[in-house]
CSV table of C-alpha atoms and ligand atoms in Angstrom, one decimal:
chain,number,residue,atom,x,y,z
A,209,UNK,CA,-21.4,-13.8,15.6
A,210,UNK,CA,-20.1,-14.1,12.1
A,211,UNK,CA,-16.9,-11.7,11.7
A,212,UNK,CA,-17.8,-9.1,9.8
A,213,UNK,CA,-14.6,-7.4,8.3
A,214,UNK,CA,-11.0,-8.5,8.7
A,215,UNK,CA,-9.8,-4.3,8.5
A,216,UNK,CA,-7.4,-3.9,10.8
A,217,UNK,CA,-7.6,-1.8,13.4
A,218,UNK,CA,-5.4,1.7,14.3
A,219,UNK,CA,-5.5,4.1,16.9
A,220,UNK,CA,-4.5,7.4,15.7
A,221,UNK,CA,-2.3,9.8,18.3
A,222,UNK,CA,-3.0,13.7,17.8
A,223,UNK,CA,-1.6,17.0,19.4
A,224,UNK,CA,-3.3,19.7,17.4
A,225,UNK,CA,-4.9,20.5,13.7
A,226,UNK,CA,-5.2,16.8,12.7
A,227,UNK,CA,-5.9,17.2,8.8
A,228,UNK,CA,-3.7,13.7,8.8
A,229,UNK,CA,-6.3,12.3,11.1
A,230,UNK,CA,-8.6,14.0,8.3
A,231,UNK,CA,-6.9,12.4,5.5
A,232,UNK,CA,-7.0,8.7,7.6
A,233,UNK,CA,-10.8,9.2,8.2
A,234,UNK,CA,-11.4,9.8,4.9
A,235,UNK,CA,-9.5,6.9,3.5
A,236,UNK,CA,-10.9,4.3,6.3
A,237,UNK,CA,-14.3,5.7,4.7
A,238,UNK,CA,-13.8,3.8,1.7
A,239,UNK,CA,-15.4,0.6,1.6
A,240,UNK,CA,-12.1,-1.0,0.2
A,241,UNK,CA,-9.6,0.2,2.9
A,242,UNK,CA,-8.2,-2.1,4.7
A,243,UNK,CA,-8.2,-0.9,8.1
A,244,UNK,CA,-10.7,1.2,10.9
A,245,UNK,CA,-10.1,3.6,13.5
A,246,UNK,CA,-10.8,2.2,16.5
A,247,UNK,CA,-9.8,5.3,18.7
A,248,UNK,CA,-8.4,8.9,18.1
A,249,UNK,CA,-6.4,9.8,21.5
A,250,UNK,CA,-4.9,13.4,22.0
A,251,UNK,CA,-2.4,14.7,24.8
A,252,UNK,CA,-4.4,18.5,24.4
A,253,UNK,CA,-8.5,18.7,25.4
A,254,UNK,CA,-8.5,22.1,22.9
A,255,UNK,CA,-6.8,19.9,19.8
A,256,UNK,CA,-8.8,20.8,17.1
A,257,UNK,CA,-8.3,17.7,15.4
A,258,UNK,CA,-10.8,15.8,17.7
A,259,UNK,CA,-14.0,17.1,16.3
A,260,UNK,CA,-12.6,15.6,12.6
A,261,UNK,CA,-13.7,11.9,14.8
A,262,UNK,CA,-16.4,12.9,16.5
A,263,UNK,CA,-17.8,14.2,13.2
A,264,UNK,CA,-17.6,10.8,11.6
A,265,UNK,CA,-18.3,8.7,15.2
A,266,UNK,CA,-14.7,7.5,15.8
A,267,UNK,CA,-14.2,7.5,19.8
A,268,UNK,CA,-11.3,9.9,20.7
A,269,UNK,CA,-9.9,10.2,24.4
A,270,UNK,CA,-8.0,13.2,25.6
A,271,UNK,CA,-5.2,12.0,27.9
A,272,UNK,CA,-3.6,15.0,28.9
A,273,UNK,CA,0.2,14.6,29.7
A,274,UNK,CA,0.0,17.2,32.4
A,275,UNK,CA,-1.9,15.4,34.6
A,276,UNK,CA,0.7,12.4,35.1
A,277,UNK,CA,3.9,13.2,37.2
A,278,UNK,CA,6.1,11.6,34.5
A,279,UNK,CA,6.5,10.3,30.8
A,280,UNK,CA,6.4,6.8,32.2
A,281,UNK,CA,2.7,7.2,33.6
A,282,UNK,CA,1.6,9.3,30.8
A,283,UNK,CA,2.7,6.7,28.2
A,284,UNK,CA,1.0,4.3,30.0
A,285,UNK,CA,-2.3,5.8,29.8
A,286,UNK,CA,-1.7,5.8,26.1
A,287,UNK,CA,-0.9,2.1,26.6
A,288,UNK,CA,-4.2,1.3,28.1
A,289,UNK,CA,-6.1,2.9,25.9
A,290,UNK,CA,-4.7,1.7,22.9
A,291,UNK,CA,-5.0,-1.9,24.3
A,292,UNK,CA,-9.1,-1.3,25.3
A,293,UNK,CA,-9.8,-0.5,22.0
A,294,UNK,CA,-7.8,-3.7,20.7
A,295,UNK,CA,-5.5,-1.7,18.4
A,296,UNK,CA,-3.1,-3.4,16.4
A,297,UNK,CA,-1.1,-0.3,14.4
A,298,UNK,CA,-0.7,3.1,16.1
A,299,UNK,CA,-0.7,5.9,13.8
A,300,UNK,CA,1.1,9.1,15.4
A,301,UNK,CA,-0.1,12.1,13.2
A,302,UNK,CA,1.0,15.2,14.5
A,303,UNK,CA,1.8,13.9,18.0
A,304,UNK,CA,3.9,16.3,19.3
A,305,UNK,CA,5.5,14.1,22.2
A,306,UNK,CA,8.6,12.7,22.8
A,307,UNK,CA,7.7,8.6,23.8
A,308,UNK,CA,10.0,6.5,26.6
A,309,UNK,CA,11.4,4.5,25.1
A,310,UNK,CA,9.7,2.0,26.9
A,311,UNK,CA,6.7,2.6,24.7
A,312,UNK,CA,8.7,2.4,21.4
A,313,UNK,CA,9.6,-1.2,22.0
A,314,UNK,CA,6.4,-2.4,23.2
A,315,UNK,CA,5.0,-1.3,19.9
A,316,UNK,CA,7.5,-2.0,18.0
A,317,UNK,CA,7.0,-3.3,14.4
A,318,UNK,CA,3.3,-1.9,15.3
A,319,UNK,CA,3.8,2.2,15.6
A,320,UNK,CA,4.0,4.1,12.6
A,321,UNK,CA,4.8,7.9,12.3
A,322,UNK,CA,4.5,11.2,9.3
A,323,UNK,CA,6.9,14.1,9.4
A,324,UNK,CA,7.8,16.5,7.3
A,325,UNK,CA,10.9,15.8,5.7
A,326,UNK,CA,12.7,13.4,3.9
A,327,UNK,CA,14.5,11.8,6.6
A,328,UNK,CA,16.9,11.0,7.7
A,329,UNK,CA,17.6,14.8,6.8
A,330,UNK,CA,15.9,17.6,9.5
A,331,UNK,CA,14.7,15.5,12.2
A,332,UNK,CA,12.8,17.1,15.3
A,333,UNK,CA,10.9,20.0,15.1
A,334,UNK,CA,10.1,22.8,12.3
A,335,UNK,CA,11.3,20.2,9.5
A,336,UNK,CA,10.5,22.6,6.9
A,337,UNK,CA,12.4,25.9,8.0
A,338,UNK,CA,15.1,23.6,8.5
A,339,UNK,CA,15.0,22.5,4.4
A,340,UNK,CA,14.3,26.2,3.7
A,341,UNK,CA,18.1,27.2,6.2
A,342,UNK,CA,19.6,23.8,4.3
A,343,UNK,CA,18.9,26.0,0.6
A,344,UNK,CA,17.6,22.3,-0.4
A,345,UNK,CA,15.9,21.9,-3.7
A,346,UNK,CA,13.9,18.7,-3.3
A,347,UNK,CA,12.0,18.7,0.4
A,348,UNK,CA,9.1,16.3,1.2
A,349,UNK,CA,7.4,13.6,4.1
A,350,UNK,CA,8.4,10.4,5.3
A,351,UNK,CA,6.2,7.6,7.0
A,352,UNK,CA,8.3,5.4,9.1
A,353,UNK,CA,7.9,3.0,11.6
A,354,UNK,CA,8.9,4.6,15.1
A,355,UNK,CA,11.8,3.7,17.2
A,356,UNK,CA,13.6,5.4,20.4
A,357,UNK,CA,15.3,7.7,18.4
A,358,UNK,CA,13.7,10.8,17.6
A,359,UNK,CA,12.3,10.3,13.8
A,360,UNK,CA,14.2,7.4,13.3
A,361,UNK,CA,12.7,3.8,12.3
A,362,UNK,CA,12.9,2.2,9.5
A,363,UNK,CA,11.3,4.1,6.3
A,364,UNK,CA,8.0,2.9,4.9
A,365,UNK,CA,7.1,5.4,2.0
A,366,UNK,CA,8.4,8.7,0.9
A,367,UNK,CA,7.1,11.7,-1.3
A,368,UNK,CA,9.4,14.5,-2.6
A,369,UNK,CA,8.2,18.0,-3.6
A,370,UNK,CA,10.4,21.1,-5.2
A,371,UNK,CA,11.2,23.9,-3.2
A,372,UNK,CA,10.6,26.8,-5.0
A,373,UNK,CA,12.5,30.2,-5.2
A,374,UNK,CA,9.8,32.2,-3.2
A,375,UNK,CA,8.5,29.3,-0.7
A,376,UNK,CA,8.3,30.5,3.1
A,377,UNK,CA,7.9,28.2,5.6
A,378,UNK,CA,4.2,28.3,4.9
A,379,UNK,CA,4.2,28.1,1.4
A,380,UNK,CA,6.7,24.9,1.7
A,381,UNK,CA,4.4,23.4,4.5
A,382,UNK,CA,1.4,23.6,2.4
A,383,UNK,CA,2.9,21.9,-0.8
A,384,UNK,CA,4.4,19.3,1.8
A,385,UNK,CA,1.4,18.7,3.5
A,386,UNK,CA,-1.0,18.3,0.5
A,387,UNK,CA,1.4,15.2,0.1
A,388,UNK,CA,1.2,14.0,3.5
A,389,UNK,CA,-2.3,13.6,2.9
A,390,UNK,CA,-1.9,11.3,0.3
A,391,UNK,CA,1.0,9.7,1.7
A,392,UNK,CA,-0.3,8.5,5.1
A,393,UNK,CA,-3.4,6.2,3.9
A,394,UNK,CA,-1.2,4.4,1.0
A,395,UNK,CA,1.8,3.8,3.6
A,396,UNK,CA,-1.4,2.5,6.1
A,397,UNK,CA,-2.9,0.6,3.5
A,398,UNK,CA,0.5,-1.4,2.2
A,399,UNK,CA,0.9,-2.2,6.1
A,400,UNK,CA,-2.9,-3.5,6.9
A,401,UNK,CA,-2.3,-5.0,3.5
A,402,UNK,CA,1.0,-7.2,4.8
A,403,UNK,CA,3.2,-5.9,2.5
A,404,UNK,CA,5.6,-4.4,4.6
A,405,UNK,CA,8.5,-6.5,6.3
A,406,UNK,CA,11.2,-4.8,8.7
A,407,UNK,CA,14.2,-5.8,7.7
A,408,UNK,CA,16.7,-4.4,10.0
A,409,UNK,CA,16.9,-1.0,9.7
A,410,UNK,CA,14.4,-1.3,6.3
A,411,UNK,CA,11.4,-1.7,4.9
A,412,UNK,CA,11.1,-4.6,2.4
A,413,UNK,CA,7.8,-3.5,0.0
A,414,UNK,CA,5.6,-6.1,-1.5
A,415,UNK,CA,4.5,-3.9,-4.8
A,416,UNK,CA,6.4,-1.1,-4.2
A,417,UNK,CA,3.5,1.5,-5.7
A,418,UNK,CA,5.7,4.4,-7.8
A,419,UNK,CA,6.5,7.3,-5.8
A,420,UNK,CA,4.0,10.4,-5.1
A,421,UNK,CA,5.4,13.9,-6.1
A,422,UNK,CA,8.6,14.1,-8.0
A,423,UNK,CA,8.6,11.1,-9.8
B,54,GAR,C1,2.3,17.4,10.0
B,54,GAR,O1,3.0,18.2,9.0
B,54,GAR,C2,3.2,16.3,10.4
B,54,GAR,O2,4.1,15.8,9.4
B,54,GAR,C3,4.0,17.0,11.5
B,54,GAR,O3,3.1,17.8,12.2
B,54,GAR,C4,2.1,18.2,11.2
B,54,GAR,C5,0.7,17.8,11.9
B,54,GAR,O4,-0.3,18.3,11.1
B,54,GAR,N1,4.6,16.1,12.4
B,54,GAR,C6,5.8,16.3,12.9
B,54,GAR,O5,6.5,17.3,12.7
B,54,GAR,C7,6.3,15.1,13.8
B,54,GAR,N2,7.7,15.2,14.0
B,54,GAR,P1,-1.8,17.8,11.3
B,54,GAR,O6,-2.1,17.9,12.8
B,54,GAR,O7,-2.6,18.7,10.5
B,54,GAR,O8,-1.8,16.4,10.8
């Protein structure tokens, strides 16, 4: 059978609300992107993010972590399904679990990550009450590629967006995530693209695009 399209292929990890599962859908819907979702797994059955890939036909899996009696079995459900569906870049988007680190070197170079900062500043959870504590005027997101360390990796892309007199956590979230939303696809698509080298602890850019936000 004649191949029909040389996009590459991701399997997108989800815990919850998945509006950067949204954002990758929509951007795997344009005819030009250069990769598909093969599969949309999630650790919760009630993650709302799910019906975002059913909606559209993407195949999602729940693979709940509180059925295995220990990370190392859990992660390698994750392994198995990721391999079935052939993927070749796992997108974690709003994956709320810690990975062996096991896991992180079997897909390493092929496991990418969003949070909510501009790492390597406010790392783990609630990134953006932690910028808000800091009293830091510039906050934003950061797609990296994932290692054993917790939000570390080598940095792919970065936005930046003003934190402004009255934010609240929510109000700084929302102005953050807006940006994630734009951030995620481009970062995917430079990757699918081969622009991206590691280089160490770096990212080496074919075409650097100009930043999003500040600029
Ligand atoms: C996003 O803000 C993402 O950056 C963050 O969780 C949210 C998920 O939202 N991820 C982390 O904090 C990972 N350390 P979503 O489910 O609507 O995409």
């Amino acid at each position: 059978m004649a191949r029909l399209s040389r996009k590459r292929t991701l399997g997108v990890l989800i815990s919850g609300r998945g509006s950067n599962l949204k954002a990758l859908l929509d951007a795997c819907a344009e005819p030009d992107f250069p990769a598909r979702i093969a599969v949309v797994l999630s650790n919760r059955a009630g993650a709302p993010g799910l019906e975002h890939a059913a909606r559209v036909g993407v195949p999602t899996q729940v693979i709940d972590h509180r059925t295995y009696p220990d990370r190392d079995g859990f992660d390698a459900a994750l392994d198995a399904a990721l391999c079935g569906a052939d993927v070749e870049l796992v997108c974690l988007a709003g994956f709320m679990r810690l990975l062996t680190p096991g896991f992180c070197a079997t897909w390493a170079g092929r496991m990418i990550n969003i949070h909510p900062s501009l790492l390597p500043a406010f790392k783990g959870l609630n990134a953006q009450a932690q910028a808000l504590a800091a009293g830091v005027r510039i906050a934003g997101c950061t797609v990296h590629y994932v290692r054993a360390e917790t939000d570390g990796g080598p940095i792919v892309l970065q936005a930046a967006a003003p934190v402004l007199p009255a934010d609240d956590e929510a109000a700084l979230s929302a102005r953050i995530l807006a940006l994630e939303h734009r951030l995620y696809p481009q970062a995917v698509r430079l990757i699918a693209e081969g622009r991206v080298k590691i280089d160490g602890g770096r990212c080496i850019i074919e075409g650097l695009p100009p930043p999003l936000g500040l600029a």
